[in-house]
């Protein structure tokens, strides 16, 4: 089976819809909207706003976790954690023509992810990260190379502690795409950071 490539080599993760507008205008084309502090109608409205900005800028927007809301809003992409696989209706997600990726941290989780035929798998944390408490320690870029060998041409996303300086190392190790939160939305100039990441990841491919 041949898998479709991801829309871009960089994959910012943001917590509000307005970031889709800002980063999309700066050239980001694959953005995850991960909202942790809203539910119900407020969550749906935030997702809809993000999708409006995504359409405006040609962004492929990924909804984190909330698969039912993603279906309701007509999102094109979804990202699921391992715990989401316990409850998500994958048939309903596929019937809504939503592509999805899955987080993995160990071989057992990778095997579980591959069994449901995702559109990408993410490996993390590659380096230590302070943004969320992780049950797994840093995986290192060597694990990216191992994952690359295990999954064939299925797109591979590196996440966790990835910075502009480290992004090319992930691509060189086998990742198709590099993802980060703080290195984008906490940067002094997020728009400039998008340009820098795009240049760094494309340069690493050209070597």
Short mmCIF file of C-alpha atoms in Angstrom, two decimals:
data_model
loop_
_atom_site.label_atom_id
_atom_site.label_comp_id
_atom_site.label_asym_id
_atom_site.label_seq_id
_atom_site.Cartn_x
_atom_site.Cartn_y
_atom_site.Cartn_z
CA UNK A 1 0.00 0.00 0.00
CA UNK A 2 1.32 3.43 -0.95
CA UNK A 3 0.62 6.18 1.55
CA UNK A 4 -0.05 9.81 0.71
CA UNK A 5 2.54 12.32 1.92
CA UNK A 6 1.71 14.91 4.55
CA UNK A 7 0.93 18.47 3.43
CA UNK A 8 4.19 19.93 4.76
CA UNK A 9 7.36 19.06 6.69
CA UNK A 10 6.50 21.32 9.62
CA UNK A 11 3.54 20.72 11.91
CA UNK A 12 2.84 23.46 14.48
CA UNK A 13 0.52 22.58 17.36
CA UNK A 14 -1.58 25.50 18.60
CA UNK A 15 -4.16 26.04 21.34
CA UNK A 16 -6.40 28.68 19.77
CA UNK A 17 -7.98 29.30 16.38
CA UNK A 18 -6.31 32.68 15.90
CA UNK A 19 -2.97 30.90 15.60
CA UNK A 20 -4.26 29.12 12.50
CA UNK A 21 -4.79 32.56 11.00
CA UNK A 22 -1.36 33.88 12.00
CA UNK A 23 0.71 30.83 11.17
CA UNK A 24 -1.30 30.02 8.07
CA UNK A 25 -0.70 33.53 6.75
CA UNK A 26 3.01 32.98 7.41
CA UNK A 27 3.12 29.84 5.26
CA UNK A 28 2.27 26.93 7.57
CA UNK A 29 0.07 24.41 5.76
CA UNK A 30 -0.32 21.62 8.34
CA UNK A 31 -1.46 22.76 11.79
CA UNK A 32 -2.92 20.90 14.75
CA UNK A 33 -5.51 22.65 16.91
CA UNK A 34 -5.20 21.14 20.40
CA UNK A 35 -7.74 22.66 22.79
CA UNK A 36 -7.64 21.49 26.39
CA UNK A 37 -9.78 24.06 28.22
CA UNK A 38 -13.07 24.19 26.29
CA UNK A 39 -15.99 21.81 25.90
CA UNK A 40 -19.44 21.78 24.33
CA UNK A 41 -20.56 24.74 22.25
CA UNK A 42 -17.44 26.80 23.06
CA UNK A 43 -15.20 24.00 21.79
CA UNK A 44 -17.22 23.58 18.60
CA UNK A 45 -17.14 27.32 17.90
CA UNK A 46 -13.35 27.41 18.38
CA UNK A 47 -12.92 24.49 15.99
CA UNK A 48 -15.21 26.10 13.42
CA UNK A 49 -13.25 29.34 13.63
CA UNK A 50 -10.01 27.43 13.15
CA UNK A 51 -11.46 25.68 10.12
CA UNK A 52 -12.54 29.01 8.62
CA UNK A 53 -9.00 30.34 8.96
CA UNK A 54 -7.63 27.08 7.57
CA UNK A 55 -9.79 27.34 4.46
CA UNK A 56 -8.74 30.96 4.02
CA UNK A 57 -5.02 30.09 4.03
CA UNK A 58 -5.06 26.64 2.42
CA UNK A 59 -4.16 24.92 5.70
CA UNK A 60 -4.86 21.26 6.41
CA UNK A 61 -6.19 21.57 9.95
CA UNK A 62 -5.87 18.66 12.37
CA UNK A 63 -8.25 18.44 15.33
CA UNK A 64 -6.68 16.89 18.42
CA UNK A 65 -8.65 14.20 20.29
CA UNK A 66 -12.22 15.43 19.75
CA UNK A 67 -13.30 13.00 17.04
CA UNK A 68 -17.05 13.57 17.41
CA UNK A 69 -16.63 17.33 17.16
CA UNK A 70 -14.26 16.86 14.22
CA UNK A 71 -16.97 14.95 12.38
CA UNK A 72 -19.58 17.56 13.33
CA UNK A 73 -17.42 20.42 12.05
CA UNK A 74 -16.26 18.68 8.88
CA UNK A 75 -12.57 18.69 9.81
CA UNK A 76 -10.23 17.07 7.26
CA UNK A 77 -7.78 15.64 9.81
CA UNK A 78 -7.77 14.22 13.33
CA UNK A 79 -5.00 13.31 15.76
CA UNK A 80 -5.62 10.55 18.28
CA UNK A 81 -3.66 9.50 21.34
CA UNK A 82 -3.42 5.86 22.38
CA UNK A 83 -6.16 6.38 24.98
CA UNK A 84 -8.44 7.78 22.27
CA UNK A 85 -8.28 4.45 20.45
CA UNK A 86 -10.21 2.92 23.34
CA UNK A 87 -13.32 4.97 22.57
CA UNK A 88 -13.04 6.52 19.10
CA UNK A 89 -15.37 5.18 16.40
CA UNK A 90 -12.84 4.68 13.61
CA UNK A 91 -15.52 3.58 11.14
CA UNK A 92 -17.44 6.81 11.73
CA UNK A 93 -14.23 8.80 11.32
CA UNK A 94 -13.42 7.08 8.03
CA UNK A 95 -17.00 7.42 6.79
CA UNK A 96 -16.65 11.18 7.36
CA UNK A 97 -13.54 11.12 5.11
CA UNK A 98 -11.33 12.31 7.95
CA UNK A 99 -7.68 11.32 7.78
CA UNK A 100 -6.03 10.61 11.12
CA UNK A 101 -2.70 10.21 12.84
CA UNK A 102 -1.85 8.39 16.06
CA UNK A 103 0.68 9.06 18.82
CA UNK A 104 3.16 6.28 19.63
CA UNK A 105 5.84 5.94 22.29
CA UNK A 106 6.89 2.27 22.18
CA UNK A 107 6.79 -0.75 19.86
CA UNK A 108 3.56 -2.07 21.40
CA UNK A 109 1.82 1.23 20.74
CA UNK A 110 3.20 1.34 17.22
CA UNK A 111 1.84 -2.13 16.50
CA UNK A 112 -1.54 -1.08 17.85
CA UNK A 113 -1.52 2.05 15.71
CA UNK A 114 -0.52 0.23 12.53
CA UNK A 115 -3.34 -2.27 13.03
CA UNK A 116 -5.93 0.47 12.46
CA UNK A 117 -4.19 1.85 9.35
CA UNK A 118 -3.62 5.52 10.22
CA UNK A 119 -2.50 8.19 7.75
CA UNK A 120 0.56 8.95 9.86
CA UNK A 121 2.16 7.96 13.14
CA UNK A 122 3.85 10.35 15.54
CA UNK A 123 6.77 9.35 17.78
CA UNK A 124 7.64 11.26 20.91
CA UNK A 125 8.94 12.75 22.96
CA UNK A 126 12.17 12.80 20.97
CA UNK A 127 13.77 15.06 23.59
CA UNK A 128 12.61 16.05 27.08
CA UNK A 129 9.58 18.32 27.07
CA UNK A 130 8.09 20.42 29.85
CA UNK A 131 4.72 21.04 28.25
CA UNK A 132 3.03 17.88 29.41
CA UNK A 133 3.80 15.10 31.84
CA UNK A 134 4.90 12.08 29.85
CA UNK A 135 4.74 8.44 30.89
CA UNK A 136 7.60 7.74 28.49
CA UNK A 137 11.10 9.17 28.54
CA UNK A 138 12.89 10.76 25.59
CA UNK A 139 12.99 8.44 22.60
CA UNK A 140 15.93 9.97 20.75
CA UNK A 141 16.44 10.26 17.02
CA UNK A 142 17.64 6.65 16.82
CA UNK A 143 14.06 5.56 17.51
CA UNK A 144 12.92 7.66 14.54
CA UNK A 145 15.23 5.61 12.33
CA UNK A 146 13.85 2.40 13.82
CA UNK A 147 10.26 3.55 13.26
CA UNK A 148 11.14 4.51 9.68
CA UNK A 149 12.33 0.96 9.02
CA UNK A 150 9.26 -0.55 10.65
CA UNK A 151 6.57 1.50 8.90
CA UNK A 152 7.79 1.72 5.31
CA UNK A 153 6.42 4.76 3.50
CA UNK A 154 3.78 5.62 6.13
CA UNK A 155 4.41 9.27 7.12
CA UNK A 156 6.31 9.71 10.38
CA UNK A 157 6.03 12.78 12.62
CA UNK A 158 8.63 13.68 15.26
CA UNK A 159 7.38 15.56 18.32
CA UNK A 160 8.53 16.44 21.81
CA UNK A 161 11.33 18.84 22.59
CA UNK A 162 11.87 19.60 18.90
CA UNK A 163 13.36 23.03 18.21
CA UNK A 164 14.45 24.85 15.09
CA UNK A 165 18.03 23.67 15.66
CA UNK A 166 16.95 20.06 16.20
CA UNK A 167 14.40 19.81 13.38
CA UNK A 168 16.89 18.93 10.61
CA UNK A 169 18.28 16.11 12.78
CA UNK A 170 14.81 14.56 12.93
CA UNK A 171 14.40 14.74 9.16
CA UNK A 172 17.83 13.20 8.66
CA UNK A 173 16.92 10.37 11.06
CA UNK A 174 13.85 9.43 9.03
CA UNK A 175 10.98 11.73 10.05
CA UNK A 176 8.85 13.14 7.25
CA UNK A 177 7.56 15.95 9.40
CA UNK A 178 8.55 17.76 12.61
CA UNK A 179 6.05 19.07 15.14
CA UNK A 180 6.33 21.51 18.03
CA UNK A 181 4.24 23.68 20.30
CA UNK A 182 6.37 26.15 22.23
CA UNK A 183 8.94 26.72 19.48
CA UNK A 184 6.17 28.34 17.45
CA UNK A 185 3.56 29.95 19.66
CA UNK A 186 6.01 31.04 22.37
CA UNK A 187 8.55 32.42 19.91
CA UNK A 188 9.15 36.21 19.93
CA UNK A 189 8.24 36.28 16.22
CA UNK A 190 6.10 33.23 15.35
CA UNK A 191 5.79 34.23 11.70
CA UNK A 192 9.56 34.41 11.30
CA UNK A 193 9.83 31.06 13.06
CA UNK A 194 7.60 29.46 10.43
CA UNK A 195 9.88 30.72 7.68
CA UNK A 196 12.97 29.53 9.53
CA UNK A 197 11.56 26.04 10.13
CA UNK A 198 10.50 25.71 6.50
CA UNK A 199 13.98 26.69 5.33
CA UNK A 200 15.70 24.37 7.82
CA UNK A 201 13.62 21.30 7.02
CA UNK A 202 13.80 21.74 3.26
CA UNK A 203 17.56 22.29 3.48
CA UNK A 204 17.93 19.07 5.47
CA UNK A 205 16.11 17.17 2.74
CA UNK A 206 18.24 18.65 -0.02
CA UNK A 207 21.52 17.46 1.53
#
